[in-house]
């Protein structure tokens, strides 16, 4: 009976204790590192350092001689208002309303409102 239990547990003063769980596959970290590098062009460490410093950090970029960490790019400027009127050929578009003649407004793209 003792020989059967030797593979499943350890004997201690309190009784039989289950065996410790095996360590995860050592290649799991390397696989995650490769997936991160392929998909985001950053290592797992780059993601962690970028999260801590709130910057865009990249080891491959540093190997090319560029900065390791840089600020995230700002938001792009909102699109301008556009007013389009029917004309002989193509529609004529202006940044302000064109109130001369018999032109018919055929389209209007309002400027986006800022999100708070």
CSV table of C-alpha atoms in Angstrom, one decimal:
chain,number,residue,atom,x,y,z
A,1,UNK,CA,0.0,0.0,0.0
A,2,UNK,CA,2.8,2.4,0.8
A,3,UNK,CA,4.4,1.8,-2.6
A,4,UNK,CA,1.1,2.7,-4.3
A,5,UNK,CA,0.8,6.0,-2.4
A,6,UNK,CA,4.4,7.1,-2.9
A,7,UNK,CA,3.6,8.4,-6.4
A,8,UNK,CA,0.6,10.4,-5.2
A,9,UNK,CA,1.6,12.0,-2.0
A,10,UNK,CA,4.2,12.6,0.7
A,11,UNK,CA,4.1,11.3,4.2
A,12,UNK,CA,4.2,13.9,7.0
A,13,UNK,CA,3.5,13.8,10.7
A,14,UNK,CA,-0.1,14.9,10.0
A,15,UNK,CA,-0.8,12.2,7.4
A,16,UNK,CA,-0.6,12.0,3.6
A,17,UNK,CA,-0.1,15.3,1.8
A,18,UNK,CA,-0.7,15.7,-1.9
A,19,UNK,CA,2.2,16.2,-4.2
A,20,UNK,CA,3.1,19.8,-5.1
A,21,UNK,CA,1.7,21.0,-8.5
A,22,UNK,CA,4.2,21.0,-11.3
A,23,UNK,CA,5.6,24.2,-12.7
A,24,UNK,CA,4.0,25.5,-15.9
A,25,UNK,CA,5.7,24.7,-19.2
A,26,UNK,CA,8.9,26.8,-19.4
A,27,UNK,CA,8.1,27.6,-23.0
A,28,UNK,CA,4.8,29.4,-22.2
A,29,UNK,CA,6.6,32.7,-21.3
A,30,UNK,CA,8.6,32.5,-24.6
A,31,UNK,CA,5.4,31.8,-26.6
A,32,UNK,CA,3.6,34.8,-25.0
A,33,UNK,CA,6.7,37.0,-25.6
A,34,UNK,CA,6.7,36.0,-29.3
A,35,UNK,CA,3.0,36.6,-29.7
A,36,UNK,CA,3.3,40.0,-28.1
A,37,UNK,CA,6.3,40.9,-30.3
A,38,UNK,CA,4.7,39.7,-33.5
A,39,UNK,CA,1.3,41.4,-32.9
A,40,UNK,CA,2.3,44.7,-31.2
A,41,UNK,CA,6.0,45.1,-32.0
A,42,UNK,CA,6.6,45.3,-28.2
A,43,UNK,CA,7.8,42.8,-25.6
A,44,UNK,CA,5.8,42.0,-22.5
A,45,UNK,CA,8.3,44.1,-20.5
A,46,UNK,CA,7.7,47.0,-22.9
A,47,UNK,CA,4.0,46.8,-22.1
A,48,UNK,CA,4.6,46.8,-18.4
A,49,UNK,CA,7.1,49.7,-18.5
A,50,UNK,CA,4.8,51.7,-20.8
A,51,UNK,CA,1.9,51.1,-18.4
A,52,UNK,CA,4.0,52.3,-15.4
A,53,UNK,CA,5.3,55.4,-17.1
A,54,UNK,CA,2.2,56.1,-19.3
A,55,UNK,CA,4.4,56.2,-22.5
A,56,UNK,CA,4.8,54.2,-25.7
A,57,UNK,CA,7.9,52.0,-25.1
A,58,UNK,CA,9.3,49.6,-27.6
A,59,UNK,CA,12.5,47.5,-27.6
A,60,UNK,CA,12.6,47.0,-31.4
A,61,UNK,CA,12.3,50.7,-31.9
A,62,UNK,CA,15.3,51.2,-29.5
A,63,UNK,CA,17.3,48.7,-31.4
A,64,UNK,CA,16.8,50.8,-34.6
A,65,UNK,CA,18.4,53.7,-32.8
A,66,UNK,CA,15.2,55.6,-31.9
A,67,UNK,CA,13.9,56.5,-28.5
A,68,UNK,CA,12.9,53.6,-26.3
A,69,UNK,CA,9.9,55.5,-24.7
A,70,UNK,CA,8.0,58.3,-26.3
A,71,UNK,CA,4.8,60.1,-25.5
A,72,UNK,CA,1.6,58.8,-27.0
A,73,UNK,CA,0.5,60.9,-30.0
A,74,UNK,CA,-2.2,63.5,-29.3
A,75,UNK,CA,-5.7,63.3,-30.6
A,76,UNK,CA,-6.2,64.4,-34.2
A,77,UNK,CA,-7.9,67.7,-34.8
A,78,UNK,CA,-11.7,67.5,-35.3
A,79,UNK,CA,-12.9,67.7,-38.9
A,80,UNK,CA,-14.0,71.1,-40.1
A,81,UNK,CA,-17.6,71.9,-41.1
A,82,UNK,CA,-18.2,71.4,-44.8
A,83,UNK,CA,-21.2,72.8,-46.8
A,84,UNK,CA,-21.6,71.3,-50.2
A,85,UNK,CA,-23.8,72.8,-53.0
A,86,UNK,CA,-25.0,71.5,-56.3
A,87,UNK,CA,-23.1,73.0,-59.3
A,88,UNK,CA,-22.8,72.2,-63.1
A,89,UNK,CA,-20.1,69.5,-62.7
A,90,UNK,CA,-19.2,68.3,-59.3
A,91,UNK,CA,-20.6,69.6,-56.0
A,92,UNK,CA,-18.8,72.7,-54.7
A,93,UNK,CA,-17.9,72.5,-51.0
A,94,UNK,CA,-17.1,75.4,-48.6
A,95,UNK,CA,-16.1,75.8,-45.0
A,96,UNK,CA,-18.9,78.4,-44.5
A,97,UNK,CA,-22.4,78.6,-45.8
A,98,UNK,CA,-22.6,80.1,-49.3
A,99,UNK,CA,-25.8,82.2,-49.5
A,100,UNK,CA,-25.5,83.7,-53.0
A,101,UNK,CA,-27.4,82.7,-56.1
A,102,UNK,CA,-29.8,79.8,-56.4
A,103,UNK,CA,-27.4,77.2,-55.1
A,104,UNK,CA,-29.0,74.3,-53.2
A,105,UNK,CA,-27.4,72.8,-50.2
A,106,UNK,CA,-26.9,69.1,-50.9
A,107,UNK,CA,-24.8,68.1,-47.9
A,108,UNK,CA,-23.5,69.3,-44.6
A,109,UNK,CA,-20.9,67.7,-42.3
A,110,UNK,CA,-21.0,69.4,-38.9
A,111,UNK,CA,-17.8,69.7,-36.8
A,112,UNK,CA,-17.7,67.0,-34.1
A,113,UNK,CA,-18.5,68.0,-30.6
A,114,UNK,CA,-15.8,67.4,-27.9
A,115,UNK,CA,-16.4,64.4,-25.6
A,116,UNK,CA,-16.0,65.1,-22.0
